[in-house]
Amino acid sequence: MNPAARADMESRADRALRRGELTEALGLYESLVRAFPADEGLVLKLANARELLQPAELEVLEAARAEASIPLPMGPSSPVQEGERLFALGDYAGAAACYRRAVQERPDSELLKERLIEIFGLAKAMPLQSPTDRALPDKPEPRLQALLDRVASRRRLKRD
């Protein structure tokens, strides 16, 4: 972090503290202390900001941080799992595309072929609008998941 960015972040933290936005100020001061652990002035400002928070507010803040640090689940590891996930969402066309990829990888599997035929029949009977085409949510994590669903349902078949 360059000196100008540090000064800007410190001034934003000071402003947030003056406005009474203690959680924002605390987050900025913690970022600064992580970047500059030897700066006693920043450590003191962080301690003062923590003292201004009530114990219950601090617990809520820590719980929110712990919840935010939980990583997003990784996508399915195989086309079959992805197909089942899209099938559960009601995106039969996307599920059929995933099962086509699975059949390309394992052409000798009768179970995959049967499931592909079943899902393909459902996909033909469904309207053209996919359930994953709904409006994107406002929160970042659900928005990311919705975008990943869209990408997964529209992934093209592998060409040999």
XYZ file of N, CA and C in Angstrom:
480
model
N 0.855 -1.168 0.000
C 0.000 0.000 0.000
C 0.900 1.230 0.000
N 0.649 2.130 -0.914
C 1.473 3.338 -0.992
C 1.010 4.358 0.050
N 1.832 5.355 0.331
C 1.483 6.336 1.375
C 0.178 7.089 1.102
N -0.110 7.385 -0.149
C -1.348 8.105 -0.464
C -2.574 7.240 -0.163
N -2.507 5.959 -0.520
C -3.622 5.049 -0.247
C -3.807 4.859 1.253
N -2.690 4.792 1.968
C -2.771 4.653 3.419
C -3.430 5.886 4.036
N -3.001 7.065 3.604
C -3.566 8.303 4.150
C -5.061 8.390 3.837
N -5.442 7.979 2.630
C -6.851 8.000 2.248
C -7.666 7.043 3.115
N -7.148 5.833 3.306
C -7.863 4.859 4.117
C -7.967 5.321 5.570
N -6.892 5.909 6.073
C -6.910 6.394 7.455
C -7.905 7.550 7.611
N -7.971 8.434 6.619
C -8.923 9.547 6.710
C -10.365 9.039 6.612
N -10.604 7.997 5.777
C -11.946 7.416 5.708
C -12.333 6.773 7.037
N -11.362 6.112 7.673
C -11.633 5.490 8.977
C -11.931 6.553 10.027
N -11.157 7.637 10.016
C -11.397 8.730 10.970
C -12.778 9.355 10.746
N -13.145 9.557 9.471
C -14.454 10.126 9.141
C -15.582 9.203 9.602
N -15.405 7.909 9.365
C -16.423 6.941 9.790
C -16.566 6.943 11.307
N -15.461 7.089 11.998
C -15.499 7.140 13.460
C -16.241 8.387 13.935
N -15.978 9.514 13.296
C -16.662 10.759 13.670
C -18.160 10.689 13.390
N -18.543 10.007 12.307
C -19.959 9.886 11.953
C -20.679 8.851 12.814
N -19.915 8.087 13.580
C -20.520 7.063 14.428
C -20.679 5.718 13.750
N -20.084 5.558 12.573
C -20.127 4.279 11.862
C -18.978 3.421 12.378
N -19.182 2.874 13.569
C -18.094 2.206 14.275
C -17.634 0.927 13.588
N -18.557 0.165 13.031
C -18.145 -1.083 12.392
C -17.303 -0.818 11.146
N -17.673 0.203 10.381
C -16.878 0.553 9.196
C -15.498 1.049 9.610
N -15.457 1.912 10.623
C -14.176 2.431 11.110
C -13.307 1.300 11.634
N -13.917 0.383 12.372
C -13.164 -0.739 12.923
C -12.569 -1.592 11.806
N -13.355 -1.856 10.771
C -12.852 -2.644 9.643
C -11.689 -1.967 8.933
N -11.794 -0.654 8.742
C -10.709 0.080 8.075
C -9.454 0.102 8.937
N -9.633 0.342 10.237
C -8.465 0.349 11.125
C -7.808 -1.032 11.187
N -8.619 -2.081 11.192
C -8.039 -3.427 11.210
C -7.250 -3.700 9.936
N -7.755 -3.248 8.800
C -7.014 -3.413 7.538
C -5.692 -2.661 7.588
N -5.736 -1.457 8.132
C -4.506 -0.663 8.240
C -3.504 -1.317 9.183
N -3.985 -1.838 10.311
C -3.073 -2.481 11.266
C -2.476 -3.748 10.665
N -3.259 -4.487 9.858
C -2.695 -5.666 9.190
C -1.615 -5.258 8.197
N -1.819 -4.142 7.513
C -0.834 -3.683 6.529
C 0.385 -3.055 7.194
N 0.170 -2.384 8.338
C 1.262 -1.691 9.032
C 1.242 -2.072 10.515
N 1.675 -3.295 10.851
C 1.579 -3.746 12.241
C 2.514 -3.005 13.201
N 3.550 -2.369 12.705
C 4.507 -1.691 13.582
C 4.067 -0.275 13.952
N 3.035 0.249 13.320
C 2.595 1.620 13.583
C 1.755 1.663 14.859
N 2.326 2.237 15.915
C 1.651 2.295 17.216
C 0.412 3.188 17.176
N 0.445 4.244 16.371
C -0.701 5.146 16.264
C -1.936 4.425 15.746
N -1.737 3.574 14.740
C -2.859 2.812 14.193
C -3.374 1.786 15.195
N -2.450 1.145 15.912
C -2.854 0.163 16.921
C -3.681 0.845 18.004
N -3.279 2.049 18.396
C -4.010 2.804 19.414
C -5.400 3.207 18.906
N -5.479 3.663 17.643
C -6.783 4.032 17.073
C -7.708 2.815 16.999
N -7.148 1.664 16.647
C -7.944 0.437 16.591
C -8.467 0.075 17.983
N -7.603 0.169 18.977
C -8.021 -0.140 20.349
C -9.114 0.819 20.812
N -8.974 2.100 20.491
C -9.999 3.082 20.871
C -11.331 2.801 20.175
N -11.273 2.421 18.908
C -12.506 2.110 18.175
C -13.185 0.881 18.770
N -12.399 -0.117 19.166
C -12.972 -1.314 19.791
C -13.617 -0.991 21.127
N -13.013 -0.065 21.873
C -13.568 0.304 23.179
C -14.911 1.014 23.034
N -15.118 1.700 21.918
C -16.377 2.406 21.714
C -17.545 1.455 21.444
N -17.233 0.267 20.952
C -18.289 -0.704 20.670
C -18.723 -1.400 21.955
N -19.998 -1.660 22.061
C -20.526 -2.444 23.175
C -20.111 -3.903 22.969
N -19.972 -4.678 24.044
C -19.584 -6.091 23.884
C -20.528 -6.871 22.962
N -21.817 -6.599 23.052
C -22.769 -7.306 22.189
C -22.553 -6.934 20.720
N -22.261 -5.650 20.455
C -21.997 -5.217 19.078
C -20.734 -5.877 18.541
N -19.730 -5.998 19.396
C -18.478 -6.633 18.987
C -18.705 -8.112 18.673
N -19.543 -8.783 19.473
C -19.852 -10.189 19.215
C -20.585 -10.350 17.888
N -21.532 -9.468 17.625
C -22.274 -9.526 16.361
C -21.328 -9.300 15.184
N -20.418 -8.353 15.337
C -19.448 -8.060 14.281
C -18.538 -9.256 14.031
N -18.054 -9.881 15.099
C -17.188 -11.054 14.955
C -17.951 -12.214 14.314
N -19.206 -12.398 14.696
C -20.014 -13.468 14.107
C -20.245 -13.218 12.620
N -20.478 -11.956 12.259
C -20.677 -11.621 10.844
C -19.406 -11.869 10.042
N -18.269 -11.546 10.639
C -16.994 -11.798 9.945
C -16.743 -13.285 9.785
N -17.059 -14.067 10.817
C -16.869 -15.512 10.725
C -17.768 -16.095 9.641
N -18.992 -15.587 9.549
C -19.919 -16.056 8.526
C -19.445 -15.645 7.133
N -18.892 -14.443 7.021
C -18.415 -13.956 5.725
C -17.163 -14.691 5.274
N -16.397 -15.225 6.224
C -15.160 -15.897 5.853
C -15.391 -17.335 5.418
N -16.634 -17.831 5.534
C -16.932 -19.177 5.073
C -16.845 -19.170 3.551
N -15.994 -20.022 2.982
C -15.829 -19.992 1.525
C -17.079 -20.499 0.814
N -17.279 -19.975 -0.377
C -18.385 -20.442 -1.205
C -18.126 -21.889 -1.598
N -19.156 -22.699 -1.677
C -18.934 -24.087 -2.063
C -18.424 -24.157 -3.498
N -17.515 -25.066 -3.688
C -16.960 -25.246 -5.029
C -18.002 -25.942 -5.895
N -17.888 -25.751 -7.178
C -18.831 -26.366 -8.092
C -18.675 -27.875 -8.117
N -19.641 -28.552 -8.688
C -19.574 -30.004 -8.772
C -18.347 -30.448 -9.543
N -17.857 -31.619 -9.192
C -16.610 -32.068 -9.792
C -16.816 -32.840 -11.085
N -18.033 -33.183 -11.416
C -18.244 -33.952 -12.639
C -19.471 -33.424 -13.380
N -19.547 -33.717 -14.675
C -20.725 -33.287 -15.436
C -22.022 -33.913 -14.912
N -21.939 -35.123 -14.357
C -23.136 -35.771 -13.817
C -23.654 -34.986 -12.615
N -22.753 -34.604 -11.720
C -23.168 -33.830 -10.549
C -23.734 -32.478 -10.968
N -23.092 -31.839 -11.922
C -23.591 -30.550 -12.410
C -24.958 -30.727 -13.059
N -25.125 -31.808 -13.812
C -26.415 -32.089 -14.431
C -27.507 -32.308 -13.401
N -27.193 -33.011 -12.342
C -28.183 -33.237 -11.285
C -28.519 -31.942 -10.553
N -27.524 -31.093 -10.370
C -27.776 -29.815 -9.706
C -28.709 -28.957 -10.561
N -28.442 -28.892 -11.864
C -29.301 -28.116 -12.758
C -30.685 -28.750 -12.882
N -30.737 -30.077 -12.854
C -32.027 -30.767 -12.893
C -32.857 -30.392 -11.669
N -32.214 -30.339 -10.497
C -32.915 -29.964 -9.267
C -33.416 -28.523 -9.337
N -32.703 -27.664 -10.061
C -33.134 -26.274 -10.232
C -34.263 -26.144 -11.259
N -34.501 -27.222 -12.000
C -35.533 -27.173 -13.025
C -35.004 -26.760 -14.387
N -33.691 -26.657 -14.527
C -33.078 -26.276 -15.800
C -32.750 -27.553 -16.567
N -33.768 -28.113 -17.232
C -33.605 -29.397 -17.893
C -32.705 -29.310 -19.120
N -32.738 -28.192 -19.821
C -31.861 -28.040 -20.994
C -30.400 -28.018 -20.557
N -30.101 -27.297 -19.497
C -28.734 -27.267 -18.975
C -28.308 -28.627 -18.461
N -29.226 -29.331 -17.794
C -28.915 -30.669 -17.284
C -28.646 -31.629 -18.438
N -29.423 -31.510 -19.509
C -29.208 -32.371 -20.671
C -27.841 -32.112 -21.292
N -27.434 -30.852 -21.358
C -26.110 -30.533 -21.905
C -25.010 -31.144 -21.040
N -25.184 -31.099 -19.734
C -24.187 -31.702 -18.842
C -24.135 -33.213 -19.027
N -25.291 -33.834 -19.153
C -25.309 -35.283 -19.353
C -24.738 -35.665 -20.717
N -24.896 -34.801 -21.720
C -24.247 -35.072 -23.014
C -22.732 -35.102 -22.853
N -22.202 -34.159 -22.079
C -20.755 -34.164 -21.819
C -20.341 -35.429 -21.070
N -21.174 -35.856 -20.120
C -20.864 -37.072 -19.365
C -20.861 -38.292 -20.281
N -21.809 -38.341 -21.219
C -21.851 -39.460 -22.163
C -20.647 -39.409 -23.095
N -20.193 -38.216 -23.463
C -18.986 -38.104 -24.287
C -17.772 -38.647 -23.539
N -17.718 -38.400 -22.233
C -16.586 -38.892 -21.442
C -16.671 -40.401 -21.221
N -17.893 -40.915 -21.031
C -18.083 -42.346 -20.769
C -19.177 -42.887 -21.688
N -18.857 -43.126 -22.964
C -19.882 -43.549 -23.923
C -20.447 -44.948 -23.659
N -19.793 -45.749 -22.835
C -20.261 -47.108 -22.574
C -21.276 -47.194 -21.430
N -21.565 -46.100 -20.761
C -22.457 -46.108 -19.602
C -23.922 -46.035 -20.036
N -24.641 -47.130 -19.824
C -26.060 -47.181 -20.176
C -26.893 -46.304 -19.241
N -26.505 -46.218 -17.974
C -27.245 -45.391 -17.021
C -27.231 -43.924 -17.430
N -26.066 -43.448 -17.872
C -25.968 -42.053 -18.302
C -26.826 -41.800 -19.538
N -26.813 -42.761 -20.455
C -27.622 -42.606 -21.666
C -29.117 -42.577 -21.335
N -29.546 -43.454 -20.413
C -30.956 -43.466 -20.020
C -31.353 -42.155 -19.353
N -30.492 -41.666 -18.488
C -30.791 -40.408 -17.790
C -30.834 -39.251 -18.788
N -29.923 -39.259 -19.771
C -29.912 -38.216 -20.794
C -31.217 -38.228 -21.585
N -31.687 -39.401 -21.949
C -32.945 -39.503 -22.699
C -34.107 -38.988 -21.852
N -34.113 -39.358 -20.573
C -35.177 -38.906 -19.669
C -35.174 -37.382 -19.538
N -34.001 -36.810 -19.307
C -33.901 -35.355 -19.123
C -34.185 -34.629 -20.434
N -33.737 -35.202 -21.557
C -33.990 -34.575 -22.852
C -35.491 -34.502 -23.117
N -36.215 -35.554 -22.754
C -37.673 -35.532 -22.915
C -38.318 -34.445 -22.076
N -37.841 -34.273 -20.848
C -38.364 -33.209 -19.992
C -38.020 -31.832 -20.557
N -36.809 -31.712 -21.098
C -36.371 -30.419 -21.642
C -37.226 -30.020 -22.844
N -37.599 -30.991 -23.675
C -38.430 -30.681 -24.836
C -39.832 -30.258 -24.423
N -40.322 -30.793 -23.315
C -41.673 -30.471 -22.860
C -41.745 -29.137 -22.121
N -40.623 -28.631 -21.667
C -40.600 -27.397 -20.876
C -40.586 -26.174 -21.789
N -41.010 -25.015 -21.266
C -40.936 -23.782 -22.061
C -39.483 -23.408 -22.338
N -39.305 -22.542 -23.331
C -37.952 -22.155 -23.717
C -37.241 -21.349 -22.641
N -37.979 -20.629 -21.833
C -37.375 -19.817 -20.769
C -36.837 -20.741 -19.681
N -35.573 -20.638 -19.371
C -34.951 -21.456 -18.339
C -35.219 -20.866 -16.957
N -35.380 -21.705 -15.924
C -35.568 -21.176 -14.571
C -34.360 -20.393 -14.076
N -33.205 -20.646 -14.656
C -32.020 -19.899 -14.230
C -31.936 -18.538 -14.898
N -32.919 -18.188 -15.743
C -32.920 -16.885 -16.411
C -33.604 -15.788 -15.603
N -33.979 -16.077 -14.376
C -34.648 -15.051 -13.564
C -33.675 -13.912 -13.253
N -34.209 -12.826 -12.723
C -33.397 -11.644 -12.422
C -32.333 -11.981 -11.383
N -31.193 -11.309 -11.484
C -30.090 -11.564 -10.561
C -30.390 -10.987 -9.181
N -30.023 -11.721 -8.125
C -30.215 -11.201 -6.764
C -29.281 -10.028 -6.477
N -29.593 -9.265 -5.425
C -28.790 -8.100 -5.074
C -27.535 -8.465 -4.293
N -27.596 -9.471 -3.438
C -26.448 -9.821 -2.592
C -25.373 -10.506 -3.428
N -24.089 -10.289 -3.099
C -22.996 -10.803 -3.937
C -22.941 -12.330 -4.049
N -23.081 -13.059 -2.937
C -22.945 -14.513 -2.999
C -24.050 -15.160 -3.836
N -25.331 -14.810 -3.590
C -26.372 -15.387 -4.451
C -26.247 -14.947 -5.908
N -25.768 -13.715 -6.140
C -25.574 -13.238 -7.509
C -24.515 -14.084 -8.211
N -23.403 -14.371 -7.502
C -22.348 -15.199 -8.075
C -22.880 -16.588 -8.396
N -23.651 -17.171 -7.475
C -24.196 -18.507 -7.704
C -25.143 -18.504 -8.901
N -25.965 -17.469 -9.035
C -26.884 -17.381 -10.175
C -26.115 -17.262 -11.487
N -25.049 -16.468 -11.487
C -24.238 -16.336 -12.699
C -23.543 -17.646 -13.040
N -23.047 -18.349 -12.019
C -22.427 -19.652 -12.264
C -23.445 -20.647 -12.815
N -24.683 -20.579 -12.318
C -25.740 -21.441 -12.854
C -25.984 -21.150 -14.324
N -25.998 -19.873 -14.674
C -26.217 -19.500 -16.078
C -25.089 -20.008 -16.962
N -23.857 -19.818 -16.505
C -22.711 -20.272 -17.300
C -22.749 -21.784 -17.455
N -23.024 -22.484 -16.367
C -23.035 -23.944 -16.413
C -24.133 -24.464 -17.329
N -25.277 -23.805 -17.341
C -26.376 -24.302 -18.162
C -26.179 -24.003 -19.640
N -25.291 -23.097 -19.963
C -25.098 -22.731 -21.365
C -23.751 -23.172 -21.931
N -23.026 -23.936 -21.140
C -21.728 -24.398 -21.602
C -21.921 -25.284 -22.830
N -21.128 -25.062 -23.833
C -21.279 -25.817 -25.075
C -20.653 -27.203 -24.939
N -21.078 -28.086 -25.832
C -20.506 -29.428 -25.855
C -19.052 -29.365 -26.278
N -18.265 -30.281 -25.748
C -16.859 -30.349 -26.156
C -16.792 -30.882 -27.584
N -15.957 -30.277 -28.366
C -15.785 -30.721 -29.759
C -14.532 -31.582 -29.844
N -14.664 -32.730 -30.494
C -13.499 -33.621 -30.652
C -12.643 -33.216 -31.812
